[in-house]
């Protein structure tokens, strides 16, 4: 999980949490029903590896649950 | 001769809603056709999945419903044969697809732009470049069902709304609701004053969901908030806080029927499948379900300036101003696009994206309010309304082509911009507080517009546009939450023969 700029330079440019998968795909992360622009719960996941469930819609992964993998 | 054509893919409608569902939609269409007849409009549904129906118009049937090229070709054939005053795309993009255009601002990572613009242009479907469709000449709107639905109830309700609507007085649309993110309130105030005259916008924060529900009764809405992909919420902003300004649930509870809406928000008109959000509708769909007759918004990430008005601010203003002057919703959309092409520097990739991404949801033939001047009233009985409309279409067709012909557009990317120009733009960016590394600077050659191209050639000049994106990340203050905050600016420099002639800034909002 990384912290990145979403929609740089646009009306809705903002910092967000991005999930990078093992195969290199990137998705903007959002909790189901959560705030797309500011979510401290997701901020806490930055730098961690997670396994999440939910739906991918366009560039966004809308997550309804996740577990943080333990660091080796 | 038909005035208004409903573009339908009956085969896709049946796949989506079943046989009974298709029958329900077609029954609602018949009711709309009857209502239109009483309004003086000859309306016809054409099934673009029918080879026989398309053969009549020298076109080919759409065999793959999701193929936007096939669909555009079918619409073009129908338009060429019948020259209708209104084109209505019937249902969501899973029945009549948006046409995918290449994103001219790829740094925002939007991918292709789902657009209805090409359906409004005579240009053939052979290009994904928005500039090729900038000669906007047709009146087009979309009556969208719910994407992914298997029950036609929503689409049928929209058809009923369109059939039952009667134009109101301009005064009915003057009490307005305007909502703005706090950080954009100066820009919003400019827009609101141009559209409605002196009035105050509601600011978020402090106002937001659910209190906003009680403020949605006016019939004209102007919204300048944040939006996000696949999200039933809009957001305000102040001091790095992004409270929810409104939701689709607020709209369902607070909105009155007959409203018209212009929303600048990113993704404000994205017609996503509500199953992605636990059944919560996109805000645009929520407005239409609540009885709104027209919604003008963006399918993707939208742009605006730090101060003043440009891009999304302007095209949404133009739409509402025209609609409130007595234009049909579809003509208001067409004239907003044309005014934007004519008035803005289309060499700017941000402006090209703005043209591509904004679209009309709603029956384009509806007039929210009628012209009420004494002259209009006295000549109403003498004038052939259908003839007058067709004369307007001739003038608008010519204007749309002239606007595109007299504009420049970004052409090929320049792999290595001239050093003098590169360094000059870098200096300008630096002076304005942008940290621009070489990899953040992109340059494009400017091409015509037929007349614009001829004039460049006649004057023996070469024009370029240089786009700078500042990637600076500002770390949060000591003691604040972890992470970094974006501090982004986009600067667009227009140049002629390597001399900078205009600079426009778009900043993080």
Coordinates of N, CA and C in Angstrom, one line a residue, chain A residues 7-72:
Chain A
X7 N -5.5 12.0 -9.4 CA -6.0 13.0 -10.3 C -5.2 14.3 -10.2
X8 N -3.9 14.2 -10.4 CA -3.0 15.4 -10.2 C -3.4 16.5 -11.1
X9 N -3.5 17.7 -10.4 CA -3.7 18.9 -11.2 C -5.2 19.2 -11.5
X10 N -6.1 18.3 -11.1 CA -7.5 18.4 -11.5 C -8.2 19.1 -10.3
X11 N -9.5 19.3 -10.5 CA -10.3 19.9 -9.5 C -10.3 19.0 -8.2
X12 N -10.2 17.7 -8.4 CA -10.2 16.8 -7.3 C -8.9 16.1 -7.0
X13 N -7.8 16.8 -7.3 CA -6.5 16.3 -6.9 C -6.4 16.1 -5.4
X14 N -6.0 15.0 -5.0 CA -5.9 14.7 -3.5 C -5.0 13.6 -3.2
X15 N -4.6 13.5 -2.0 CA -3.8 12.4 -1.6 C -4.7 11.1 -1.4
X16 N -4.2 10.0 -1.8 CA -5.0 8.8 -1.5 C -4.1 7.6 -1.3
X17 N -4.8 6.5 -0.9 CA -4.1 5.3 -0.7 C -4.2 4.4 -1.9
X18 N -3.1 3.9 -2.4 CA -3.1 3.1 -3.6 C -2.6 1.7 -3.3
X19 N -3.3 0.7 -3.8 CA -2.9 -0.7 -3.6 C -2.2 -1.2 -4.9
X20 N -1.0 -1.7 -4.7 CA -0.2 -2.2 -5.8 C -0.2 -3.7 -5.7
X21 N -0.8 -4.4 -6.7 CA -0.9 -5.9 -6.6 C 0.5 -6.5 -6.9
X22 N 0.5 -7.8 -6.6 CA 1.7 -8.6 -6.9 C 2.0 -8.5 -8.4
X23 N 1.0 -8.4 -9.2 CA 1.2 -8.4 -10.7 C 1.4 -7.0 -11.2
X24 N 1.5 -6.0 -10.3 CA 1.9 -4.7 -10.8 C 0.7 -3.7 -11.1
X25 N -0.5 -4.2 -10.9 CA -1.6 -3.3 -11.2 C -1.8 -2.4 -10.0
X26 N -2.4 -1.2 -10.2 CA -2.6 -0.2 -9.2 C -4.0 0.1 -9.1
X27 N -4.6 0.2 -7.9 CA -5.9 0.6 -7.7 C -6.0 1.6 -6.5
X28 N -6.9 2.6 -6.8 CA -7.2 3.6 -5.7 C -8.1 2.8 -4.7
X29 N -7.7 2.9 -3.5 CA -8.4 2.1 -2.4 C -9.5 3.0 -1.7
X30 N -10.6 2.3 -1.5 CA -11.7 3.0 -0.8 C -12.4 2.0 0.0
X31 N -12.8 2.4 1.2 CA -13.7 1.5 2.0 C -15.1 1.6 1.5
X32 N -15.8 0.5 1.5 CA -17.2 0.6 1.0 C -18.0 1.6 1.9
X33 N -18.6 2.6 1.3 CA -19.3 3.6 2.0 C -18.4 4.7 2.6
X34 N -17.1 4.6 2.4 CA -16.1 5.5 3.0 C -15.9 6.8 2.3
X35 N -15.2 7.7 2.8 CA -14.9 9.0 2.2 C -13.7 8.8 1.2
X36 N -14.0 9.2 0.0 CA -13.0 8.9 -1.1 C -11.8 9.8 -1.0
X37 N -11.9 10.9 -0.2 CA -10.9 11.9 -0.2 C -10.0 11.9 1.1
X38 N -10.6 11.3 2.1 CA -9.9 11.3 3.4 C -10.4 10.2 4.3
X39 N -9.5 9.2 4.5 CA -9.9 8.1 5.3 C -8.7 7.7 6.2
X40 N -8.7 8.1 7.4 CA -7.5 7.8 8.3 C -7.3 6.3 8.5
X41 N -8.4 5.5 8.4 CA -8.3 4.1 8.6 C -7.4 3.5 7.5
X42 N -7.6 4.0 6.3 CA -6.8 3.5 5.1 C -5.4 4.1 5.2
X43 N -5.3 5.3 5.7 CA -3.9 5.9 5.8 C -3.0 5.0 6.7
X44 N -3.6 4.4 7.7 CA -2.9 3.5 8.6 C -2.3 2.3 7.8
X45 N -2.8 2.0 6.7 CA -2.4 0.8 5.9 C -1.2 1.0 5.0
X46 N -0.8 2.3 4.9 CA 0.3 2.7 4.0 C 1.6 2.0 4.5
X47 N 2.3 1.4 3.5 CA 3.5 0.6 3.9 C 3.3 -0.8 4.2
X48 N 2.0 -1.2 4.4 CA 1.7 -2.6 4.7 C 1.3 -3.4 3.6
X49 N 1.3 -4.7 3.7 CA 0.7 -5.6 2.7 C -0.6 -6.2 3.2
X50 N -1.6 -6.1 2.4 CA -2.9 -6.6 2.9 C -3.5 -7.6 1.9
X51 N -4.5 -8.3 2.4 CA -5.4 -9.1 1.5 C -6.8 -8.6 1.7
X52 N -7.4 -8.1 0.6 CA -8.7 -7.4 0.8 C -9.7 -8.1 -0.1
X53 N -11.0 -7.9 0.3 CA -12.1 -8.4 -0.6 C -13.0 -7.2 -0.9
X54 N -13.6 -7.2 -2.1 CA -14.4 -6.2 -2.5 C -14.6 -6.2 -4.0
X55 N -14.9 -5.0 -4.6 CA -15.1 -5.0 -6.1 C -14.2 -4.0 -6.7
X56 N -13.7 -4.3 -7.9 CA -12.9 -3.4 -8.6 C -13.8 -2.7 -9.6
X57 N -13.9 -1.4 -9.6 CA -14.7 -0.6 -10.5 C -13.8 0.5 -11.1
X58 N -13.4 0.3 -12.4 CA -12.5 1.2 -13.0 C -11.2 1.1 -12.4
X59 N -10.7 2.3 -11.9 CA -9.4 2.3 -11.2 C -9.5 2.2 -9.7
X60 N -10.7 2.0 -9.2 CA -10.9 2.0 -7.8 C -11.3 0.6 -7.3
X61 N -10.6 0.2 -6.1 CA -11.0 -1.0 -5.5 C -11.8 -0.7 -4.2
X62 N -13.1 -1.0 -4.3 CA -14.0 -0.7 -3.1 C -14.0 -1.9 -2.2
X63 N -13.4 -1.7 -1.1 CA -13.1 -2.9 -0.2 C -14.1 -3.0 0.9
X64 N -14.6 -4.2 1.1 CA -15.5 -4.4 2.3 C -14.9 -5.1 3.4
X65 N -13.7 -5.6 3.2 CA -12.9 -6.2 4.3 C -11.5 -6.5 3.9
X66 N -10.6 -6.6 4.9 CA -9.2 -6.8 4.6 C -8.5 -7.4 5.9
X67 N -7.4 -8.0 5.6 CA -6.5 -8.4 6.7 C -5.1 -8.0 6.4
X68 N -4.4 -7.5 7.4 CA -3.0 -7.1 7.2 C -2.1 -8.3 7.3
X69 N -1.2 -8.5 6.3 CA -0.3 -9.6 6.4 C 0.8 -9.3 7.4
X70 N 1.2 -10.3 8.2 CA 2.3 -10.1 9.2 C 3.6 -9.9 8.4
X71 N 4.4 -9.0 9.0 CA 5.7 -8.8 8.4 C 6.6 -10.0 8.8
X72 N 7.4 -10.5 7.8 CA 8.4 -11.6 8.1 C 9.7 -11.0 8.7

